[in-house]
Amino acid sequence: MIPHIQLSDTELRSKIRKLEICFGGNKRLKIYGLLHCTSGKRMKRENRILFISEKEALQNGYRPCGHCMREQYQSWKDNKKGGLK
């Protein structure tokens, strides 16, 4: 997990090219998604957190984005409902 504010634009582009960063998330809302997601692009830089993998995001308590990761979000939602019964 890397806070976006700790990286310069050059460092960020380099890590994305090297696949060291594959997902972005909102640390306040605890939602993660794809880097090209329009919802994710609108968030403030200080709220953005970056992940190397989906597994890392899930391990840190983030949920999938309902816009760019619909299947994963639906699965997460179904599992959450199942746990509440």
Coordinates of C-alpha atoms in Angstrom, one line a residue:
M1 CA 0.0 0.0 0.0
I2 CA 1.5 3.3 -1.1
P3 CA -0.1 6.7 -0.5
H4 CA -0.2 8.7 -3.8
I5 CA 1.1 11.8 -2.1
Q6 CA 4.4 10.0 -1.4
L7 CA 5.2 9.6 -5.1
S8 CA 6.2 12.1 -7.7
D9 CA 4.5 11.9 -11.1
T10 CA 7.6 10.4 -12.6
E11 CA 7.9 7.7 -9.9
L12 CA 4.2 6.9 -10.3
R13 CA 4.4 6.4 -14.1
S14 CA 7.5 4.3 -13.6
K15 CA 5.9 2.0 -11.1
I16 CA 2.8 1.6 -13.3
R17 CA 5.0 0.7 -16.3
K18 CA 6.9 -1.9 -14.2
L19 CA 3.5 -3.2 -12.9
E20 CA 4.5 -2.4 -9.3
I21 CA 1.2 -0.5 -9.1
C22 CA -2.0 -2.1 -10.6
F23 CA -4.9 -0.8 -8.5
G24 CA -5.8 2.5 -6.8
G25 CA -8.1 3.0 -3.9
N26 CA -9.7 5.7 -1.8
K27 CA -8.4 5.5 1.8
R28 CA -11.5 7.3 3.2
L29 CA -14.1 5.2 1.5
K30 CA -12.0 1.9 1.6
I31 CA -12.8 1.2 -2.1
Y32 CA -10.3 0.1 -4.7
G33 CA -10.4 -0.2 -8.5
L34 CA -8.6 -0.1 -11.8
L35 CA -6.2 2.8 -12.5
H36 CA -8.2 3.9 -15.5
C37 CA -11.6 4.1 -13.6
T38 CA -13.3 7.4 -14.1
S39 CA -14.6 7.4 -10.5
G40 CA -11.1 6.8 -9.2
K41 CA -9.6 9.6 -11.3
R42 CA -11.9 12.1 -9.7
M43 CA -10.6 11.5 -6.1
K44 CA -8.2 13.9 -4.4
R45 CA -4.6 12.9 -4.5
E46 CA -4.3 12.9 -0.7
N47 CA -7.1 10.3 -0.5
R48 CA -5.7 8.0 -3.1
I49 CA -3.8 4.8 -2.1
L50 CA -2.0 2.5 -4.5
F51 CA -1.8 -1.3 -4.5
I52 CA 0.3 -3.8 -6.3
S53 CA -2.5 -6.4 -6.4
E54 CA -6.2 -7.0 -5.7
K55 CA -5.2 -9.4 -2.9
E56 CA -3.3 -6.6 -1.2
A57 CA -6.3 -4.3 -1.4
L58 CA -8.7 -6.9 0.0
Q59 CA -6.2 -7.8 2.8
N60 CA -6.3 -4.2 3.9
G61 CA -10.1 -4.1 4.1
Y62 CA -10.9 -2.4 0.8
R63 CA -13.9 -3.4 -1.3
P64 CA -14.1 -3.5 -5.1
C65 CA -15.4 -0.5 -7.1
G66 CA -18.9 -0.9 -8.4
H67 CA -18.1 0.9 -11.6
C68 CA -14.9 -0.6 -13.0
M69 CA -15.0 -4.0 -11.2
R70 CA -18.6 -4.9 -11.4
E71 CA -18.2 -8.7 -11.2
Q72 CA -15.8 -8.5 -8.2
Y73 CA -18.1 -6.0 -6.6
Q74 CA -21.2 -8.2 -7.0
S75 CA -19.3 -11.2 -5.6
W76 CA -18.1 -9.1 -2.7
K77 CA -21.7 -7.8 -2.1
D78 CA -23.1 -11.4 -2.3
N79 CA -20.5 -12.6 0.2
K80 CA -21.2 -9.8 2.6
K81 CA -24.9 -10.5 2.5
G82 CA -24.2 -14.2 3.1
G83 CA -22.1 -13.3 6.2
L84 CA -24.9 -11.3 7.7
K85 CA -27.5 -14.1 7.9

